[in-house]
Amino acid sequence: MKKDFWAERWADGRIGFHQPKAHDFLARYADRLRPASAVYVPLCGKSLDLVWLAGNIAPVLGTEFVRSAIDSFFAEQSDSATVTDVAPFRVHRGRKLSTIALFEGDAFALTPAVIAAALGGPGTVEAVYDRAALVALDPPTRDRYVAGLVGLLKPGGKILLVVFDYDGSKLDGPPWAVGPGEVERLFGDHGTVELLEERPEPVGARYRQAGVTAIWERAYLISLNSAST
Ligand SMILES: C[S@@+](CC[C@H](N)C(=O)[O-])C[C@H]1O[C@@H](n2cnc3c(N)ncnc32)[C@H](O)[C@@H]1O
């Protein structure tokens, strides 16, 4: 989806994806991301998962192209950010939450060189947490998104992936349906895919009207090959 689409949703407060507390999958599965010196959270919104990960696992970097989402994140944490330009991003680092850096810009433009320029170090990370990111992207962009993630990860790196699945022939996303076959297709060549948990989600009115009878939320752990390409 184009930036305008998301900017409008943030401006109108149509952010039903935002959760009032950290995702409960984190307490159960984020340990599987260790050891990590940094966790990358793509398409991060103002998620409280950022705070949880920074407090419990490792320093966090996120990408988000809607500025107001980033401003709201820090304001709601009673924090403010220092902002630096690291082209093509503006990098917002918490003053109190100094281990959280939010990269304002298109997630598809993030590279190890940009991370290294902004934060120092090698620019690659050991861990990614994707909740409502892959499912937010138009299906034709998924392969490019996954190639980008793999390019940011060290060999042997881990991805904790949380996706929704439903009969995607009934209506379009976001969130788009991402089933087990699609997860395997996207990540299987890069490493092993482990289903950690699946559970039913309430089927909202928009879905019921379209004929969707079940929605599943699933968590996967993807462990990249140690010599991933
Ligand atoms: C469905 S929301 C999920 C937010 C967050 N992961 C959460 O769980 O609350 C997707 C977010 O990604 C942002 N976004 C979408 N495409 C993006 C892109 N290409 N680069 C950066 N941010 C993007 C949107 O503005 C939106 O805030």
GROMACS .gro file of C-alpha atoms in nm, residues 37-221:
model
  185
   37SER     CA    1   2.271  -0.738   1.990
   38ALA     CA    2   1.978  -0.568   1.812
   39VAL     CA    3   1.624  -0.649   1.703
   40TYR     CA    4   1.479  -0.498   1.387
   41VAL     CA    5   1.104  -0.428   1.388
   42PRO     CA    6   0.986  -0.348   1.034
   43LEU     CA    7   0.671  -0.136   0.980
   44CYS     CA    8   0.662  -0.071   1.353
   45GLY     CA    9   0.384   0.187   1.392
   46LYS     CA   10   0.379   0.296   1.757
   47SER     CA   11   0.375  -0.058   1.884
   48LEU     CA   12   0.436  -0.122   2.254
   49ASP     CA   13   0.624  -0.431   2.140
   50LEU     CA   14   0.916  -0.193   2.074
   51VAL     CA   15   0.933  -0.108   2.444
   52TRP     CA   16   0.900  -0.471   2.550
   53LEU     CA   17   1.176  -0.586   2.316
   54ALA     CA   18   1.411  -0.305   2.419
   55GLY     CA   19   1.350  -0.386   2.786
   56ASN     CA   20   1.377  -0.761   2.760
   57ILE     CA   21   1.583  -0.867   2.459
   58ALA     CA   22   1.811  -0.605   2.299
   59PRO     CA   23   1.825  -0.253   2.156
   60VAL     CA   24   1.559  -0.203   1.891
   61LEU     CA   25   1.547  -0.035   1.555
   62GLY     CA   26   1.221   0.008   1.371
   63THR     CA   27   1.106   0.145   1.039
   64GLU     CA   28   0.791   0.350   0.993
   65PHE     CA   29   0.717   0.600   0.717
   66VAL     CA   30   0.436   0.796   0.888
   67ARG     CA   31   0.595   1.066   1.101
   68SER     CA   32   0.294   1.112   1.330
   69ALA     CA   33   0.315   0.745   1.432
   70ILE     CA   34   0.673   0.796   1.545
   71ASP     CA   35   0.590   1.120   1.727
   72SER     CA   36   0.295   0.949   1.902
   73PHE     CA   37   0.514   0.660   2.006
   74PHE     CA   38   0.762   0.879   2.192
   75ALA     CA   39   0.494   1.114   2.328
   76GLU     CA   40   0.292   0.822   2.469
   77GLN     CA   41   0.608   0.698   2.642
   78SER     CA   42   0.650   1.049   2.794
   79ASP     CA   43   0.968   1.075   2.593
   80SER     CA   44   1.101   1.286   2.310
   81ALA     CA   45   1.353   1.199   2.042
   82THR     CA   46   1.670   1.338   1.896
   83VAL     CA   47   1.645   1.341   1.517
   84THR     CA   48   1.930   1.300   1.273
   85ASP     CA   49   1.933   1.267   0.896
   86VAL     CA   50   2.083   0.946   0.767
   87ALA     CA   51   1.975   0.947   0.406
   88PRO     CA   52   1.723   0.838   0.298
   89PHE     CA   53   1.591   0.822   0.657
   90ARG     CA   54   1.542   1.051   0.951
   91VAL     CA   55   1.643   0.861   1.261
   92HIS     CA   56   1.451   0.929   1.584
   93ARG     CA   57   1.625   0.809   1.900
   94GLY     CA   58   1.456   0.824   2.235
   95ARG     CA   59   1.613   1.049   2.496
   96LYS     CA   60   1.495   0.826   2.780
   97LEU     CA   61   1.433   0.523   2.562
   98SER     CA   62   1.786   0.552   2.427
   99THR     CA   63   1.794   0.192   2.305
  100ILE     CA   64   1.506   0.255   2.062
  101ALA     CA   65   1.581   0.411   1.721
  102LEU     CA   66   1.296   0.460   1.477
  103PHE     CA   67   1.395   0.508   1.115
  104GLU     CA   68   1.141   0.736   0.945
  105GLY     CA   69   1.119   0.629   0.583
  106ASP     CA   70   1.043   0.341   0.349
  107ALA     CA   71   1.137   0.006   0.503
  108PHE     CA   72   1.238  -0.116   0.158
  109ALA     CA   73   1.524   0.138   0.158
  110LEU     CA   74   1.685   0.007   0.479
  111THR     CA   75   2.028  -0.148   0.422
  112PRO     CA   76   2.315  -0.256   0.649
  113ALA     CA   77   2.506   0.051   0.529
  114VAL     CA   78   2.228   0.283   0.651
  115ILE     CA   79   2.208   0.105   0.988
  116ALA     CA   80   2.587   0.120   1.027
  117ALA     CA   81   2.589   0.491   0.942
  118ALA     CA   82   2.313   0.562   1.195
  119LEU     CA   83   2.405   0.332   1.480
  120GLY     CA   84   2.761   0.216   1.418
  121GLY     CA   85   2.861  -0.149   1.416
  122PRO     CA   86   2.832  -0.382   1.119
  123GLY     CA   87   2.478  -0.280   1.025
  124THR     CA   88   2.342  -0.633   1.026
  125VAL     CA   89   2.119  -0.770   1.302
  126GLU     CA   90   2.063  -1.111   1.458
  127ALA     CA   91   1.689  -1.080   1.504
  128VAL     CA   92   1.372  -0.950   1.340
  129TYR     CA   93   1.026  -0.924   1.494
  130ASP     CA   94   0.750  -0.892   1.236
  131ARG     CA   95   0.399  -0.846   1.370
  132ALA     CA   96   0.145  -0.707   1.122
  133ALA     CA   97   0.421  -0.606   0.880
  134LEU     CA   98   0.430  -0.882   0.616
  135VAL     CA   99   0.049  -0.893   0.623
  136ALA     CA  100   0.035  -0.516   0.569
  137LEU     CA  101   0.220  -0.535   0.238
  138ASP     CA  102   0.067  -0.586  -0.104
  139PRO     CA  103   0.125  -0.952  -0.200
  140PRO     CA  104   0.340  -0.867  -0.509
  141THR     CA  105   0.593  -0.692  -0.282
  142ARG     CA  106   0.640  -0.986  -0.043
  143ASP     CA  107   0.940  -1.144  -0.217
  144ARG     CA  108   1.127  -0.814  -0.223
  145TYR     CA  109   1.039  -0.755   0.143
  146VAL     CA  110   1.173  -1.096   0.247
  147ALA     CA  111   1.491  -1.048   0.041
  148GLY     CA  112   1.541  -0.718   0.224
  149LEU     CA  113   1.495  -0.879   0.567
  150VAL     CA  114   1.736  -1.160   0.485
  151GLY     CA  115   1.989  -0.902   0.363
  152LEU     CA  116   1.974  -0.726   0.700
  153LEU     CA  117   2.019  -1.043   0.903
  154LYS     CA  118   2.340  -1.216   0.995
  155PRO     CA  119   2.373  -1.580   0.888
  156GLY     CA  120   2.188  -1.791   1.145
  157GLY     CA  121   1.967  -1.494   1.234
  158LYS     CA  122   1.612  -1.538   1.362
  159ILE     CA  123   1.275  -1.395   1.263
  160LEU     CA  124   0.974  -1.409   1.495
  161LEU     CA  125   0.685  -1.371   1.251
  162VAL     CA  126   0.323  -1.311   1.353
  163VAL     CA  127   0.068  -1.329   1.072
  164PHE     CA  128  -0.305  -1.357   1.010
  165ASP     CA  129  -0.467  -1.615   0.788
  166TYR     CA  130  -0.819  -1.639   0.651
  167ASP     CA  131  -0.986  -1.723   0.320
  168GLY     CA  132  -0.811  -1.453   0.117
  169SER     CA  133  -1.036  -1.515  -0.183
  170LYS     CA  134  -1.320  -1.344   0.007
  171LEU     CA  135  -1.163  -1.002   0.056
  172ASP     CA  136  -0.844  -0.805   0.021
  173GLY     CA  137  -0.617  -0.676   0.296
  174PRO     CA  138  -0.458  -0.521   0.471
  175PRO     CA  139  -0.418  -0.734   0.667
  176TRP     CA  140  -0.364  -0.977   0.382
  177ALA     CA  141  -0.400  -1.347   0.452
  178VAL     CA  142  -0.066  -1.526   0.480
  179GLY     CA  143  -0.106  -1.902   0.515
  180PRO     CA  144   0.147  -2.170   0.610
  181GLY     CA  145   0.223  -2.252   0.245
  182GLU     CA  146   0.306  -1.891   0.170
  183VAL     CA  147   0.531  -1.863   0.478
  184GLU     CA  148   0.719  -2.173   0.362
  185ARG     CA  149   0.741  -2.040   0.005
  186LEU     CA  150   0.879  -1.706   0.122
  187PHE     CA  151   1.126  -1.826   0.385
  188GLY     CA  152   1.187  -2.196   0.321
  189ASP     CA  153   1.484  -2.140   0.090
  190HIS     CA  154   1.652  -1.919   0.350
  191GLY     CA  155   1.624  -2.143   0.656
  192THR     CA  156   1.389  -2.351   0.868
  193VAL     CA  157   1.031  -2.251   0.943
  194GLU     CA  158   0.880  -2.359   1.276
  195LEU     CA  159   0.516  -2.302   1.368
  196LEU     CA  160   0.517  -2.191   1.732
  197GLU     CA  161   0.147  -2.131   1.797
  198GLU     CA  162  -0.182  -2.081   1.621
  199ARG     CA  163  -0.508  -1.956   1.762
  200PRO     CA  164  -0.843  -1.834   1.632
  201GLU     CA  165  -0.911  -1.463   1.621
  202PRO     CA  166  -1.257  -1.303   1.647
  203VAL     CA  167  -1.414  -1.265   1.301
  204GLY     CA  168  -1.511  -0.898   1.270
  205ALA     CA  169  -1.816  -0.766   1.086
  206ARG     CA  170  -1.625  -0.670   0.769
  207TYR     CA  171  -1.499  -1.027   0.739
  208ARG     CA  172  -1.831  -1.193   0.825
  209GLN     CA  173  -2.008  -0.982   0.562
  210ALA     CA  174  -1.751  -1.099   0.305
  211GLY     CA  175  -1.814  -1.465   0.397
  212VAL     CA  176  -1.503  -1.525   0.606
  213THR     CA  177  -1.585  -1.776   0.881
  214ALA     CA  178  -1.248  -1.813   1.055
  215ILE     CA  179  -0.936  -1.606   1.113
  216TRP     CA  180  -0.616  -1.753   1.253
  217GLU     CA  181  -0.323  -1.580   1.412
  218ARG     CA  182   0.000  -1.776   1.386
  219ALA     CA  183   0.351  -1.725   1.521
  220TYR     CA  184   0.648  -1.872   1.340
  221LEU     CA  185   1.018  -1.883   1.415
   0.00000   0.00000   0.00000
